[in-house]
Amino acid sequence: MNFIALLLAGTGLALGSVGSEPETSKDEPCPLCASKDEGHTKVDPALYAEANWPARNSKEDYDAKDMHGKAFPVAFGEETILSENMGFEDLAGKVLIVDFWATWCGPCVAAAPMLAELQETYKDKLQVVSVSGTREDEQTVRSFIEKRDEPFMHLYDSKQTAFKEFESRWIPFVVVVSIDGIVRWQGNPHDDEFRSMIERVMKVDPLVNIQG
């Protein structure tokens, strides 16, 4: 299952080409629908194309490969999950904030309370995924997070597979991914516009609205 399919799995949605009409019966799941108690609610892929997403981050100090409007390049699943009682299935059907960080990075650690607040605010509509592994071993990260009570998912990846795709020269570095698997923003979580940008994504993502 690819990354976009994984994200959509929790919603009952599988995006097809714009304008396509799925063949469904009353008793069968609709591949372009999010299931509701009152029946199927059709989701037109054009809604994602037409949504008023946040503007591209074009700050002068921005130094990474521009992936705005493109599919998140890596499917999660090979990383080590450090968080208890969490699995990759928890990524399905949610807006993602993918946070690349390290224990030795002061600004990274300083961003954690804000990310925790966002996780608590949006609960099951959003998932913060904190990815470590930059110049430190797994046990160092485990020991660090065991002392903290953070409500989001921690992953460890010594290969830094996803991070390398963005060619970022600094951390903290965050990537915001809408439920259809597309990068909607990338940059520094300490950016003055970061919180308002998250609010915008949560407001305009069609599946967030359908889920209620």
PDB file of C-alpha atoms in Angstrom:
ATOM      1  CA  MET A   1       0.000   0.000   0.000  1.00  0.00           C
ATOM      2  CA  ASN A   2       1.496   3.365  -0.981  1.00  0.00           C
ATOM      3  CA  PHE A   3       1.600   6.401   1.299  1.00  0.00           C
ATOM      4  CA  ILE A   4      -1.478   8.135  -0.115  1.00  0.00           C
ATOM      5  CA  ALA A   5      -3.492   4.909   0.029  1.00  0.00           C
ATOM      6  CA  LEU A   6      -2.472   4.468   3.669  1.00  0.00           C
ATOM      7  CA  LEU A   7      -3.594   7.978   4.558  1.00  0.00           C
ATOM      8  CA  LEU A   8      -6.946   7.484   2.873  1.00  0.00           C
ATOM      9  CA  ALA A   9      -7.570   4.023   4.279  1.00  0.00           C
ATOM     10  CA  GLY A  10      -9.000   5.342   7.521  1.00  0.00           C
ATOM     11  CA  THR A  11     -11.572   7.456   5.687  1.00  0.00           C
ATOM     12  CA  GLY A  12     -13.037   4.870   3.314  1.00  0.00           C
ATOM     13  CA  LEU A  13     -11.871   7.094   0.480  1.00  0.00           C
ATOM     14  CA  ALA A  14      -9.769   6.271  -2.558  1.00  0.00           C
ATOM     15  CA  LEU A  15      -9.206   9.274  -4.806  1.00  0.00           C
ATOM     16  CA  GLY A  16      -9.585   8.638  -8.528  1.00  0.00           C
ATOM     17  CA  SER A  17      -9.317  10.932 -11.491  1.00  0.00           C
ATOM     18  CA  VAL A  18     -11.323  14.118 -11.328  1.00  0.00           C
ATOM     19  CA  GLY A  19     -14.808  13.613 -12.650  1.00  0.00           C
ATOM     20  CA  SER A  20     -14.706   9.814 -12.476  1.00  0.00           C
ATOM     21  CA  GLU A  21     -17.863   8.048 -11.330  1.00  0.00           C
ATOM     22  CA  PRO A  22     -17.360   4.983  -9.126  1.00  0.00           C
ATOM     23  CA  GLU A  23     -19.603   1.996  -9.672  1.00  0.00           C
ATOM     24  CA  THR A  24     -21.231   1.149  -6.360  1.00  0.00           C
ATOM     25  CA  SER A  25     -24.283  -0.562  -5.027  1.00  0.00           C
ATOM     26  CA  LYS A  26     -26.217   0.301  -1.909  1.00  0.00           C
ATOM     27  CA  ASP A  27     -24.462  -2.430   0.077  1.00  0.00           C
ATOM     28  CA  GLU A  28     -20.925  -1.966  -1.227  1.00  0.00           C
ATOM     29  CA  PRO A  29     -18.347   0.596  -0.069  1.00  0.00           C
ATOM     30  CA  CYS A  30     -17.904   3.512  -2.415  1.00  0.00           C
ATOM     31  CA  PRO A  31     -14.250   3.987  -3.466  1.00  0.00           C
ATOM     32  CA  LEU A  32     -14.788   7.746  -3.714  1.00  0.00           C
ATOM     33  CA  CYS A  33     -16.889   8.038  -0.584  1.00  0.00           C
ATOM     34  CA  ALA A  34     -16.411   8.563   3.113  1.00  0.00           C
ATOM     35  CA  SER A  35     -18.884   6.277   4.881  1.00  0.00           C
ATOM     36  CA  LYS A  36     -21.456   7.943   7.134  1.00  0.00           C
ATOM     37  CA  ASP A  37     -24.268   6.430   9.197  1.00  0.00           C
ATOM     38  CA  GLU A  38     -26.824   8.018   6.920  1.00  0.00           C
ATOM     39  CA  GLY A  39     -25.181   6.570   3.809  1.00  0.00           C
ATOM     40  CA  HIS A  40     -22.284   7.354   1.531  1.00  0.00           C
ATOM     41  CA  THR A  41     -21.023  10.909   1.191  1.00  0.00           C
ATOM     42  CA  LYS A  42     -19.305  11.335  -2.143  1.00  0.00           C
ATOM     43  CA  VAL A  43     -15.988  13.178  -2.198  1.00  0.00           C
ATOM     44  CA  ASP A  44     -15.038  14.763  -5.501  1.00  0.00           C
ATOM     45  CA  PRO A  45     -11.242  14.849  -5.979  1.00  0.00           C
ATOM     46  CA  ALA A  46     -11.725  18.274  -7.550  1.00  0.00           C
ATOM     47  CA  LEU A  47     -12.441  19.608  -4.050  1.00  0.00           C
ATOM     48  CA  TYR A  48      -8.779  19.053  -3.190  1.00  0.00           C
ATOM     49  CA  ALA A  49      -7.625  20.785  -6.342  1.00  0.00           C
ATOM     50  CA  GLU A  50      -9.902  23.754  -5.721  1.00  0.00           C
ATOM     51  CA  ALA A  51      -9.359  24.145  -1.963  1.00  0.00           C
ATOM     52  CA  ASN A  52      -7.808  27.399  -0.750  1.00  0.00           C
ATOM     53  CA  TRP A  53      -4.571  25.926   0.590  1.00  0.00           C
ATOM     54  CA  PRO A  54      -1.960  28.070   2.368  1.00  0.00           C
ATOM     55  CA  ALA A  55       0.455  29.997   0.210  1.00  0.00           C
ATOM     56  CA  ARG A  56       3.786  28.390  -0.608  1.00  0.00           C
ATOM     57  CA  ASN A  57       6.480  29.125   1.961  1.00  0.00           C
ATOM     58  CA  SER A  58       8.892  31.411   0.145  1.00  0.00           C
ATOM     59  CA  LYS A  59      10.943  32.844   3.020  1.00  0.00           C
ATOM     60  CA  GLU A  60      14.430  34.004   2.006  1.00  0.00           C
ATOM     61  CA  ASP A  61      16.077  31.762   4.606  1.00  0.00           C
ATOM     62  CA  TYR A  62      14.172  28.741   3.340  1.00  0.00           C
ATOM     63  CA  ASP A  63      16.704  26.138   2.236  1.00  0.00           C
ATOM     64  CA  ALA A  64      15.184  22.830   1.105  1.00  0.00           C
ATOM     65  CA  LYS A  65      13.801  21.132  -1.971  1.00  0.00           C
ATOM     66  CA  ASP A  66      10.410  22.611  -2.789  1.00  0.00           C
ATOM     67  CA  MET A  67       7.776  19.866  -2.541  1.00  0.00           C
ATOM     68  CA  HIS A  68       4.706  22.096  -2.213  1.00  0.00           C
ATOM     69  CA  GLY A  69       1.779  20.597  -4.115  1.00  0.00           C
ATOM     70  CA  LYS A  70       3.516  17.250  -4.617  1.00  0.00           C
ATOM     71  CA  ALA A  71       2.904  13.866  -3.015  1.00  0.00           C
ATOM     72  CA  PHE A  72       4.840  13.153   0.173  1.00  0.00           C
ATOM     73  CA  PRO A  73       7.771  11.216  -1.303  1.00  0.00           C
ATOM     74  CA  VAL A  74       8.147   8.329   1.164  1.00  0.00           C
ATOM     75  CA  ALA A  75       5.753   5.758   2.587  1.00  0.00           C
ATOM     76  CA  PHE A  76       6.181   5.365   6.329  1.00  0.00           C
ATOM     77  CA  GLY A  77       6.528   1.808   7.572  1.00  0.00           C
ATOM     78  CA  GLU A  78      10.227   1.006   7.832  1.00  0.00           C
ATOM     79  CA  GLU A  79      10.949   3.331  10.752  1.00  0.00           C
ATOM     80  CA  THR A  80      11.082   2.204  14.380  1.00  0.00           C
ATOM     81  CA  ILE A  81       8.065   3.333  16.398  1.00  0.00           C
ATOM     82  CA  LEU A  82       9.201   4.706  19.764  1.00  0.00           C
ATOM     83  CA  SER A  83       5.755   5.686  21.065  1.00  0.00           C
ATOM     84  CA  GLU A  84       3.800   3.182  23.122  1.00  0.00           C
ATOM     85  CA  ASN A  85       0.366   2.033  21.951  1.00  0.00           C
ATOM     86  CA  MET A  86       0.740   3.658  18.532  1.00  0.00           C
ATOM     87  CA  GLY A  87       1.123   2.183  15.062  1.00  0.00           C
ATOM     88  CA  PHE A  88       1.378   3.258  11.445  1.00  0.00           C
ATOM     89  CA  GLU A  89      -2.385   2.720  11.147  1.00  0.00           C
ATOM     90  CA  ASP A  90      -2.764   5.837  13.305  1.00  0.00           C
ATOM     91  CA  LEU A  91      -1.651   7.911  10.305  1.00  0.00           C
ATOM     92  CA  ALA A  92      -4.666   6.938   8.228  1.00  0.00           C
ATOM     93  CA  GLY A  93      -7.292   9.541   7.455  1.00  0.00           C
ATOM     94  CA  LYS A  94      -5.509  12.442   9.192  1.00  0.00           C
ATOM     95  CA  VAL A  95      -3.694  15.624   8.316  1.00  0.00           C
ATOM     96  CA  LEU A  96      -0.027  15.047   9.155  1.00  0.00           C
ATOM     97  CA  ILE A  97       2.609  17.344  10.614  1.00  0.00           C
ATOM     98  CA  VAL A  98       5.883  15.532   9.943  1.00  0.00           C
ATOM     99  CA  ASP A  99       8.496  16.989  12.285  1.00  0.00           C
ATOM    100  CA  PHE A 100      12.176  16.265  11.649  1.00  0.00           C
ATOM    101  CA  TRP A 101      14.157  16.918  14.826  1.00  0.00           C
ATOM    102  CA  ALA A 102      17.002  15.825  17.150  1.00  0.00           C
ATOM    103  CA  THR A 103      17.536  15.811  20.907  1.00  0.00           C
ATOM    104  CA  TRP A 104      20.645  17.987  20.530  1.00  0.00           C
ATOM    105  CA  CYS A 105      18.714  20.675  18.609  1.00  0.00           C
ATOM    106  CA  GLY A 106      17.472  23.361  21.000  1.00  0.00           C
ATOM    107  CA  PRO A 107      14.923  24.919  18.606  1.00  0.00           C
ATOM    108  CA  CYS A 108      13.580  21.424  17.854  1.00  0.00           C
ATOM    109  CA  VAL A 109      12.959  20.705  21.528  1.00  0.00           C
ATOM    110  CA  ALA A 110      11.451  24.170  21.986  1.00  0.00           C
ATOM    111  CA  ALA A 111       8.900  23.449  19.242  1.00  0.00           C
ATOM    112  CA  ALA A 112       7.585  20.297  20.954  1.00  0.00           C
ATOM    113  CA  PRO A 113       5.096  22.002  23.332  1.00  0.00           C
ATOM    114  CA  MET A 114       3.462  23.829  20.428  1.00  0.00           C
ATOM    115  CA  LEU A 115       3.211  20.609  18.419  1.00  0.00           C
ATOM    116  CA  ALA A 116       1.739  18.846  21.451  1.00  0.00           C
ATOM    117  CA  GLU A 117      -0.855  21.599  21.783  1.00  0.00           C
ATOM    118  CA  LEU A 118      -1.843  21.219  18.123  1.00  0.00           C
ATOM    119  CA  GLN A 119      -2.143  17.457  18.611  1.00  0.00           C
ATOM    120  CA  GLU A 120      -4.432  17.947  21.601  1.00  0.00           C
ATOM    121  CA  THR A 121      -6.482  20.619  19.838  1.00  0.00           C
ATOM    122  CA  TYR A 122      -7.257  18.610  16.702  1.00  0.00           C
ATOM    123  CA  LYS A 123      -7.036  15.125  18.292  1.00  0.00           C
ATOM    124  CA  ASP A 124      -8.060  12.406  15.829  1.00  0.00           C
ATOM    125  CA  LYS A 125      -8.168  14.777  12.831  1.00  0.00           C
ATOM    126  CA  LEU A 126      -4.430  15.468  12.907  1.00  0.00           C
ATOM    127  CA  GLN A 127      -1.304  13.452  13.681  1.00  0.00           C
ATOM    128  CA  VAL A 128       2.061  14.905  14.558  1.00  0.00           C
ATOM    129  CA  VAL A 129       4.794  12.491  13.446  1.00  0.00           C
ATOM    130  CA  SER A 130       8.126  13.343  15.044  1.00  0.00           C
ATOM    131  CA  VAL A 131      11.005  11.735  13.137  1.00  0.00           C
ATOM    132  CA  SER A 132      14.469  11.522  14.723  1.00  0.00           C
ATOM    133  CA  GLY A 133      17.727   9.859  13.706  1.00  0.00           C
ATOM    134  CA  THR A 134      19.931  12.774  12.688  1.00  0.00           C
ATOM    135  CA  ARG A 135      23.428  12.151  14.109  1.00  0.00           C
ATOM    136  CA  GLU A 136      22.233  10.263  17.199  1.00  0.00           C
ATOM    137  CA  ASP A 137      21.413   6.676  18.106  1.00  0.00           C
ATOM    138  CA  GLU A 138      18.036   5.186  18.943  1.00  0.00           C
ATOM    139  CA  GLN A 139      18.699   4.733  22.660  1.00  0.00           C
ATOM    140  CA  THR A 140      19.595   8.406  23.036  1.00  0.00           C
ATOM    141  CA  VAL A 141      16.226   9.368  21.610  1.00  0.00           C
ATOM    142  CA  ARG A 142      14.357   6.752  23.651  1.00  0.00           C
ATOM    143  CA  SER A 143      15.928   7.974  26.890  1.00  0.00           C
ATOM    144  CA  PHE A 144      15.076  11.564  25.998  1.00  0.00           C
ATOM    145  CA  ILE A 145      11.394  11.060  25.166  1.00  0.00           C
ATOM    146  CA  GLU A 146      10.815   8.733  28.127  1.00  0.00           C
ATOM    147  CA  LYS A 147      11.276  11.782  30.340  1.00  0.00           C
ATOM    148  CA  ARG A 148       8.633  13.735  28.430  1.00  0.00           C
ATOM    149  CA  ASP A 149       4.874  13.305  28.184  1.00  0.00           C
ATOM    150  CA  GLU A 150       4.176  14.067  24.532  1.00  0.00           C
ATOM    151  CA  PRO A 151       0.873  13.025  22.921  1.00  0.00           C
ATOM    152  CA  PHE A 152       2.185  12.538  19.402  1.00  0.00           C
ATOM    153  CA  MET A 153       3.966   9.753  17.512  1.00  0.00           C
ATOM    154  CA  HIS A 154       7.759   9.353  17.673  1.00  0.00           C
ATOM    155  CA  LEU A 155       9.607   7.486  14.920  1.00  0.00           C
ATOM    156  CA  TYR A 156      13.313   6.735  14.665  1.00  0.00           C
ATOM    157  CA  ASP A 157      15.028   6.420  11.284  1.00  0.00           C
ATOM    158  CA  SER A 158      18.809   6.206  11.220  1.00  0.00           C
ATOM    159  CA  LYS A 159      18.726   6.306   7.411  1.00  0.00           C
ATOM    160  CA  GLN A 160      16.685   9.542   7.447  1.00  0.00           C
ATOM    161  CA  THR A 161      14.896   8.324   4.323  1.00  0.00           C
ATOM    162  CA  ALA A 162      12.124  10.910   4.268  1.00  0.00           C
ATOM    163  CA  PHE A 163      14.276  13.796   5.490  1.00  0.00           C
ATOM    164  CA  LYS A 164      16.829  13.294   2.728  1.00  0.00           C
ATOM    165  CA  GLU A 165      14.098  13.584   0.089  1.00  0.00           C
ATOM    166  CA  PHE A 166      13.604  17.222   1.082  1.00  0.00           C
ATOM    167  CA  GLU A 167      17.323  18.048   1.015  1.00  0.00           C
ATOM    168  CA  SER A 168      16.872  20.367   3.972  1.00  0.00           C
ATOM    169  CA  ARG A 169      20.040  21.770   5.497  1.00  0.00           C
ATOM    170  CA  TRP A 170      18.519  22.488   8.870  1.00  0.00           C
ATOM    171  CA  ILE A 171      16.219  21.287  11.606  1.00  0.00           C
ATOM    172  CA  PRO A 172      13.643  21.727  12.952  1.00  0.00           C
ATOM    173  CA  PHE A 173      11.971  21.142   9.630  1.00  0.00           C
ATOM    174  CA  VAL A 174       8.282  20.341   9.329  1.00  0.00           C
ATOM    175  CA  VAL A 175       6.141  19.151   6.434  1.00  0.00           C
ATOM    176  CA  VAL A 176       2.351  19.482   6.502  1.00  0.00           C
ATOM    177  CA  VAL A 177       0.478  16.850   4.487  1.00  0.00           C
ATOM    178  CA  SER A 178      -3.250  16.961   3.726  1.00  0.00           C
ATOM    179  CA  ILE A 179      -5.325  13.764   3.925  1.00  0.00           C
ATOM    180  CA  ASP A 180      -4.893  13.128   0.196  1.00  0.00           C
ATOM    181  CA  GLY A 181      -1.125  12.759   0.753  1.00  0.00           C
ATOM    182  CA  ILE A 182      -0.045  16.081  -0.774  1.00  0.00           C
ATOM    183  CA  VAL A 183       2.503  18.442   0.803  1.00  0.00           C
ATOM    184  CA  ARG A 184       0.719  21.700   1.603  1.00  0.00           C
ATOM    185  CA  TRP A 185       3.495  23.502   3.500  1.00  0.00           C
ATOM    186  CA  GLN A 186       7.079  22.970   4.581  1.00  0.00           C
ATOM    187  CA  GLY A 187       9.441  25.010   6.699  1.00  0.00           C
ATOM    188  CA  ASN A 188      10.307  25.978  10.265  1.00  0.00           C
ATOM    189  CA  PRO A 189       7.687  25.360  12.989  1.00  0.00           C
ATOM    190  CA  HIS A 190       8.804  28.598  14.645  1.00  0.00           C
ATOM    191  CA  ASP A 191       7.648  30.544  11.589  1.00  0.00           C
ATOM    192  CA  ASP A 192       5.207  33.303  12.592  1.00  0.00           C
ATOM    193  CA  GLU A 193       2.681  31.929  10.106  1.00  0.00           C
ATOM    194  CA  PHE A 194       2.912  28.284  11.153  1.00  0.00           C
ATOM    195  CA  ARG A 195      -0.068  28.127  13.503  1.00  0.00           C
ATOM    196  CA  SER A 196      -2.385  30.085  11.205  1.00  0.00           C
ATOM    197  CA  MET A 197      -1.261  27.877   8.323  1.00  0.00           C
ATOM    198  CA  ILE A 198      -2.261  24.750  10.258  1.00  0.00           C
ATOM    199  CA  GLU A 199      -5.637  26.312  11.020  1.00  0.00           C
ATOM    200  CA  ARG A 200      -6.104  26.976   7.307  1.00  0.00           C
ATOM    201  CA  VAL A 201      -5.252  23.398   6.319  1.00  0.00           C
ATOM    202  CA  MET A 202      -7.645  21.986   8.912  1.00  0.00           C
ATOM    203  CA  LYS A 203     -10.364  24.333   7.709  1.00  0.00           C
ATOM    204  CA  VAL A 204     -10.099  23.631   3.984  1.00  0.00           C
ATOM    205  CA  ASP A 205      -9.176  19.927   3.839  1.00  0.00           C
ATOM    206  CA  PRO A 206     -12.375  18.360   2.400  1.00  0.00           C
ATOM    207  CA  LEU A 207     -12.101  15.123   4.369  1.00  0.00           C
ATOM    208  CA  VAL A 208     -11.585  16.919   7.679  1.00  0.00           C
ATOM    209  CA  ASN A 209     -14.896  18.647   7.069  1.00  0.00           C
ATOM    210  CA  ILE A 210     -16.681  15.436   6.043  1.00  0.00           C
ATOM    211  CA  GLN A 211     -15.471  13.596   9.108  1.00  0.00           C
ATOM    212  CA  GLY A 212     -17.030  16.358  11.222  1.00  0.00           C
TER     213      GLY A 212
END
